[in-house]
Coordinates of C-alpha atoms in Angstrom, one line a residue:
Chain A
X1189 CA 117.9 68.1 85.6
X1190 CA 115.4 69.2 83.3
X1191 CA 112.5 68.2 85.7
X1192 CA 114.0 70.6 88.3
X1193 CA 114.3 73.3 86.1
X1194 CA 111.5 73.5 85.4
X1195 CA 109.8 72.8 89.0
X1196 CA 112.0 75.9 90.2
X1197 CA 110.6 78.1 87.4
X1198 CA 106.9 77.2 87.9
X1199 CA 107.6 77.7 91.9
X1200 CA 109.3 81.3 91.0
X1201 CA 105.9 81.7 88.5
X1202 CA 103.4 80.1 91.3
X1203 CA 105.2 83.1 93.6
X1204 CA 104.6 85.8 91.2
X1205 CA 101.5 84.9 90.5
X1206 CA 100.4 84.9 94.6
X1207 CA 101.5 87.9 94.9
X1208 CA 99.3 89.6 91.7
X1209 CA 96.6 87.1 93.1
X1210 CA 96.5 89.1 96.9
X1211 CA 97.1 85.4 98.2
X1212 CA 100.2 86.3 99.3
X1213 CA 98.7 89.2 101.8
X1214 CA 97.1 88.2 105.1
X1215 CA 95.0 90.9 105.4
X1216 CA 93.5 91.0 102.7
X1217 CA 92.9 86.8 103.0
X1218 CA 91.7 87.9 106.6
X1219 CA 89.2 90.0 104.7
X1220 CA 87.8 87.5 102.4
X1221 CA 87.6 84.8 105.8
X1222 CA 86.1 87.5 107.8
X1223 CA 82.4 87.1 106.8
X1224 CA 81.5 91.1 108.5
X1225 CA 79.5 93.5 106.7
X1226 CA 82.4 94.7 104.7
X1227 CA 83.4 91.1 103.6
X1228 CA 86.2 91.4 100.7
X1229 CA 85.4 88.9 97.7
X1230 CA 89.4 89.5 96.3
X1231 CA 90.4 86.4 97.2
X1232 CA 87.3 84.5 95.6
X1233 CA 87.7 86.3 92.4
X1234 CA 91.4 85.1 92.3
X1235 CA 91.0 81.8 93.6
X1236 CA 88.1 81.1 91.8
X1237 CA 89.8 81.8 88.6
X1238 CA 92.9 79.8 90.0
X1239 CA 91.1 76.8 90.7
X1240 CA 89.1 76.7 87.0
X1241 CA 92.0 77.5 85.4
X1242 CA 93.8 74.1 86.6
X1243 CA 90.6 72.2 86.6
X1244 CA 89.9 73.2 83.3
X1245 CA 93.9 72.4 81.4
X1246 CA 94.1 69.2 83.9
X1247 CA 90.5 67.6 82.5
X1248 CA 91.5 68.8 79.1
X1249 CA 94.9 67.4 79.0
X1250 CA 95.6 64.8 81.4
X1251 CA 92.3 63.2 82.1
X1252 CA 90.0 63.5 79.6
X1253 CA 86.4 63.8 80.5
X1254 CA 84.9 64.8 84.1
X1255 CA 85.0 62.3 86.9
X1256 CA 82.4 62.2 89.2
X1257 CA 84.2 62.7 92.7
X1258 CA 80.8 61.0 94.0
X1259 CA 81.4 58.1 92.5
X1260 CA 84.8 57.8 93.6
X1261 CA 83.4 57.7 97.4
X1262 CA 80.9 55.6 96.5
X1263 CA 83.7 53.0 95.3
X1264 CA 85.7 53.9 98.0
X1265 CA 89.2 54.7 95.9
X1266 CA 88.8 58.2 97.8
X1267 CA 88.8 57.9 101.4
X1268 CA 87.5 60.1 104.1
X1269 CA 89.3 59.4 106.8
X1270 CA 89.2 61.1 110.4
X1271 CA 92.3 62.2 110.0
X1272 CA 91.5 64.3 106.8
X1273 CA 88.5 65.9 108.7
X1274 CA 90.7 66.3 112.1
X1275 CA 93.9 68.0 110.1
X1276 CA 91.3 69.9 108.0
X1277 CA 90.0 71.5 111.1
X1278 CA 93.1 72.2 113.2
X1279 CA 94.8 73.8 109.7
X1280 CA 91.6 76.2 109.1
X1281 CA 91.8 77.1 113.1
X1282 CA 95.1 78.6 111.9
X1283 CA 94.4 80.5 108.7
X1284 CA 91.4 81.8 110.3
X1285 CA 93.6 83.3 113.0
X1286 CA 96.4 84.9 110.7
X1287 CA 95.1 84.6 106.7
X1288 CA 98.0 82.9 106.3
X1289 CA 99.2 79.2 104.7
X1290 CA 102.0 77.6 103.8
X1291 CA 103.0 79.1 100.0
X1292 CA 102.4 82.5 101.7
X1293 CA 104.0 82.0 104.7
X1294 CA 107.4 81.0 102.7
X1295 CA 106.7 83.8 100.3
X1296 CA 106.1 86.5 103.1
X1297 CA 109.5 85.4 104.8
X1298 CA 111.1 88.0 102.0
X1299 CA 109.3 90.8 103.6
X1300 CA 112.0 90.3 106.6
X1301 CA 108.4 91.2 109.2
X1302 CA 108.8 89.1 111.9
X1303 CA 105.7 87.8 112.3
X1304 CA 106.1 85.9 109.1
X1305 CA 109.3 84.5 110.9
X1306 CA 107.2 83.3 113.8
X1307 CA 104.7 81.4 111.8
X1308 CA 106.9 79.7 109.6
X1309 CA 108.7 78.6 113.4
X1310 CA 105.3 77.4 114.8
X1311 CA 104.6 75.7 111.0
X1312 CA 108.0 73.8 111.5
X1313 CA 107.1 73.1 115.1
X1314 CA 104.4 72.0 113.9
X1315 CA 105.0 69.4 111.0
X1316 CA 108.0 68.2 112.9
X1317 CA 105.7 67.2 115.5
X1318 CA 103.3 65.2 113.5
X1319 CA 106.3 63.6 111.8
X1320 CA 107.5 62.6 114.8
X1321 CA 105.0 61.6 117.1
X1322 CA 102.3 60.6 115.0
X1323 CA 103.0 57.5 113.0
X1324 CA 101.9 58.9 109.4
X1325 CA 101.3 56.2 107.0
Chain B
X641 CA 86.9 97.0 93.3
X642 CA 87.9 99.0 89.8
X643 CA 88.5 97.4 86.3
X644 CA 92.2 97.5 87.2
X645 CA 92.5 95.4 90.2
X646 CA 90.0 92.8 89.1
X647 CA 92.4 92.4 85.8
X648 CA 95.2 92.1 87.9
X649 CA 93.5 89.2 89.6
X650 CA 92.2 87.8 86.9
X651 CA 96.0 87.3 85.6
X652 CA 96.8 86.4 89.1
X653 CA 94.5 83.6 89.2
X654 CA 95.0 82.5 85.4
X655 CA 98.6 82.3 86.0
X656 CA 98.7 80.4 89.4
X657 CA 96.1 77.9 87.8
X658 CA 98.4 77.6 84.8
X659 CA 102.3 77.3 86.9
X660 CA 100.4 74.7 89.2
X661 CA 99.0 72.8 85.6
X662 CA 102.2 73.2 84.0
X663 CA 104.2 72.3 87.0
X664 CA 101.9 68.5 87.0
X665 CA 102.1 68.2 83.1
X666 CA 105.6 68.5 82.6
X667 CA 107.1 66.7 85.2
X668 CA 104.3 64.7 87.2
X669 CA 105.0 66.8 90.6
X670 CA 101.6 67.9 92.2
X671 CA 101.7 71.3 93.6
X672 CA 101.4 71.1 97.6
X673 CA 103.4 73.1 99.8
X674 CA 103.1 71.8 103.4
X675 CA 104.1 68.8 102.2
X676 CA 107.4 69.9 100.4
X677 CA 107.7 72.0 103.6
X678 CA 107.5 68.1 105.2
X679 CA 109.9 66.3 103.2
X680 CA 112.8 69.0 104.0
X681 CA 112.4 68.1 107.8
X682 CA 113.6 65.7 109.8
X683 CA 113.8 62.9 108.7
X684 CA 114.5 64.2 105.3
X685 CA 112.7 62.7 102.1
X686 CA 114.4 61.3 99.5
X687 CA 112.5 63.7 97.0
X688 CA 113.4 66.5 99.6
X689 CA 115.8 67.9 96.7
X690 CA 113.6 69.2 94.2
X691 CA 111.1 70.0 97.1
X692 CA 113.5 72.6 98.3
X693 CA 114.4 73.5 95.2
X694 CA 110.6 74.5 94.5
X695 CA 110.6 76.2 97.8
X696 CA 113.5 77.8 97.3
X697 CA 111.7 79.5 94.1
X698 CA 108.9 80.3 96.2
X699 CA 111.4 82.9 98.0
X700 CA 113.3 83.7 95.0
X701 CA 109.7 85.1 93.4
X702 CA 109.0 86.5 96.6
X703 CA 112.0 88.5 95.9
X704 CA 111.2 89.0 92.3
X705 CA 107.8 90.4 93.7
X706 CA 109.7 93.5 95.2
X707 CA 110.9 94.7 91.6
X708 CA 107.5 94.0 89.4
X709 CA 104.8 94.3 92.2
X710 CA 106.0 95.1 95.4
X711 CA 101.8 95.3 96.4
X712 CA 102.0 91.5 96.4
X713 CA 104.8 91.3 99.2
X714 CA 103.3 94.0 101.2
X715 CA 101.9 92.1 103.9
X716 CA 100.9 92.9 107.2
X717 CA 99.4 91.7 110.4
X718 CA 97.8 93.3 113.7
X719 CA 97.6 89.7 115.6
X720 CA 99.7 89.0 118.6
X721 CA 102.4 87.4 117.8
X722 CA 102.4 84.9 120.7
X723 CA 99.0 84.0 118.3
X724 CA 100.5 84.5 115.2
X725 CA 103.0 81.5 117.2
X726 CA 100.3 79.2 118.0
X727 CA 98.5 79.9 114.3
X728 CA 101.5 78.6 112.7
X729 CA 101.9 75.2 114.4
X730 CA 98.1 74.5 114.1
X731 CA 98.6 75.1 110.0
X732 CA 101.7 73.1 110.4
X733 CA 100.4 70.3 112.6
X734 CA 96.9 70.5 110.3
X735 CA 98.4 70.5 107.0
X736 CA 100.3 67.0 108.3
X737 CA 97.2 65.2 109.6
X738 CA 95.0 66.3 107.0
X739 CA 98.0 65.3 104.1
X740 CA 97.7 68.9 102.6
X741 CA 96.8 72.6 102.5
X742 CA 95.4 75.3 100.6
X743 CA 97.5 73.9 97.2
X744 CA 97.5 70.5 97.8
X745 CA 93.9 70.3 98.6
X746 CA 92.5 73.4 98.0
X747 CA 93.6 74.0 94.3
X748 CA 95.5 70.3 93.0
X749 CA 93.1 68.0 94.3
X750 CA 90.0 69.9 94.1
X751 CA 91.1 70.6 90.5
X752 CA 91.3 67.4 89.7
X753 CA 88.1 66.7 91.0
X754 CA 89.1 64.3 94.1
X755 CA 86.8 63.9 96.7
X756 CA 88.7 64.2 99.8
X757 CA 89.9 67.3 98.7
X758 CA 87.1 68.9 97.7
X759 CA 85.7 67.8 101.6
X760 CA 89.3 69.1 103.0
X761 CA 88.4 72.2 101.2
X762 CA 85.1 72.4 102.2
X763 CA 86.3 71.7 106.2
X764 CA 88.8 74.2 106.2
X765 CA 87.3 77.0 104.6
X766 CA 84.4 77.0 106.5
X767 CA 86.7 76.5 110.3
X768 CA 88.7 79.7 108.9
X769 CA 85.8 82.0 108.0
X770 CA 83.9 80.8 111.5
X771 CA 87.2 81.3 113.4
X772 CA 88.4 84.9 111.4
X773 CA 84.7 85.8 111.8
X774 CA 84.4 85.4 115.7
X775 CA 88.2 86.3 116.3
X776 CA 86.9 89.8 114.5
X777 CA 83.6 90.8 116.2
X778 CA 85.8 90.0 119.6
X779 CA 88.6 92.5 118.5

C-alpha cells in the first residue's frame, strides 16, 4: 500500500516536472530534434540536467562507485541484441515525426487535442501488436 | 533563452531526475513508461496494478499542470494526423521491441550507466533528429 503511494505521487511529480521540463510539448521537442539553423537546445538543457540528476543520486546511493558500461559488454551481462537496435530505430522513426513519447503522450491526453488521442491509439495498436504477434521473451 | 526559462528548466530537470530516483529508491520500481503502458494491455500483467496506478498519476499531474503551469500542457502539433497515426504505433511497436523508451532507456538505464541503454539512446536520438530533420526541410 505504501509502495503505491508513493509510486502514484512520484508519477503525479514525474508529470509536473515534464511539463516545467518543455518535455511534455511536441513542438518544442520537434525543435530540439530538428537540427535547422534555428535548432532549440530546451530540451538538452532539461534533459541533461534530468539525466545527471538520477545518475548522480543512483551512483551515490544505490550503487556506489561508477561502473564501466564497457566492461559490462565486454563480459557480456549487457546485451545488444538486434532487437534493441531494430525497436530503437522504429521508436525514433516516431518521435522524430511527432516529438512525442510515451510519458508525454499520456500526459498530453489532458489537453483533450485530438491528435494526442490519435497517438496514444496508434501507441496501443502498436504495443498490442508486438505483444501479440511477436513472441517477447 | 532568458534567466527565467533556463531556471524553470533547470528545476524541471532536477525534479524529473529526482521523482524517477526517488520512485527506484523507495520502492525498487524503475521508471519506464511504454512498458507500464504494456503491462495494462492484453494480456494484463500481474504488476499491471501499480503500473496504472503510476499512469494514472501521469494524467492526474497532467491535470495539476493546468492550475500551476498551464505552459507545460500547452501542446500543439501541425502534422497530419493520419501521420501523427502511423507515429504513434511505430513508438508503440518500437518501445516493445527495443524493451523501452525515452525513460526506460533514455533517462533509468542510461542513468545507471547500462550499456544497452546508453546504445538504445544513442539509436534513437540520432533516427529522431535524422527523421525530424528531413521531415522539416520537406515541409
Amino acid at each position: 500500500m505504501k509502495k503505491n503511494i508513493i509510486t502514484f505521487l512520484c508519477a503525479v511529480a514525474i508529470a509536473l516536472a515534464l511539463g516545467y521540463s518543455q518535455i511534455s510539448r511536441p513542438q518544442i521537442v520537434l525543435g530540439f530534434l530538428n537540427l535547422s539553423e534555428n535548432w532549440d537546445p530546451t530540451i538538452l538543457i532539461s534533459y541533461g540536467t534530468a539525466l545527471v540528476v538520477y545518475m548522480l543520486l543512483y551512483h551515490l546511493f544505490l550503487s556506489p562507485g561508477i561502473r564501466n558500461p564497457f566492461q559490462d559488454l565486454k563480459s557480456g551481462k549487457e546485451r545488444i541484441t538486434k532487437d534493441l537496435l531494430l525497436g530503437a530505430t522504429i521508436f525514433g522513426i516516431g518521435w522524430g515525426m511527432t516529438g512525442i513519447c510515451p510519458g508525454p503522450a499520456i500526459i498530453g491526453l489532458t489537453s483533450l487535442k485530438p491528435f494526442m488521442f490519435v497517438f496514444v491509439i496508434g501507441m496501443v495498436l502498436g504495443m498490442q501488436g508486438v505483444k501479440l504477434f511477436f513472441k517477447k521473451g | 533563452m532568458d534567466l527565467h526559462s533556463l531556471l524553470i528548466l533547470l528545476f524541471g530537470g532536477t525534479l524529473f531526475g529526482l521523482s524517477a530516483f526517488l520512485l527506484l529508491y523507495l520502492t525498487g520500481r524503475s521508471f519506464g513508461v511504454s512498458g507500464f503502458m504494456e503491462s495494462c494491455l492484453y494480456p494484463i500483467s500481474a504488476d499491471a496494478a501499480w503500473k496504472g496506478l503510476f499512469l494514472l498519476g501521469l494524467i492526474t499531474g497532467g491535470i495539476l499542470l493546468r492550475y500551476v503551469y498551464p505552459l507545460g500542457v500547452d501542446v500543439s502539433s501541425d502534422v497530419p494526423l493520419w501521420q501523427v497515426l502511423i507515429a504513434g504505433v511505430c513508438v508503440g511497436a518500437g518501445t516493445r521491441i527495443g524493451r523501452g523508451c525515452t525513460s526506460g532507456h533514455g533517462l533509468s538505464g542510461f542513468g545507471r550507466l547500462e550499456a544497452r541503454s546508453i546504445v538504445a539512446t544513442m539509436v534513437f536520438m540520432l533516427v529522431a533528429m535524422a527523421t525530424a530533420t528531413l521531415l522539416g526541410r520537406i515541409s
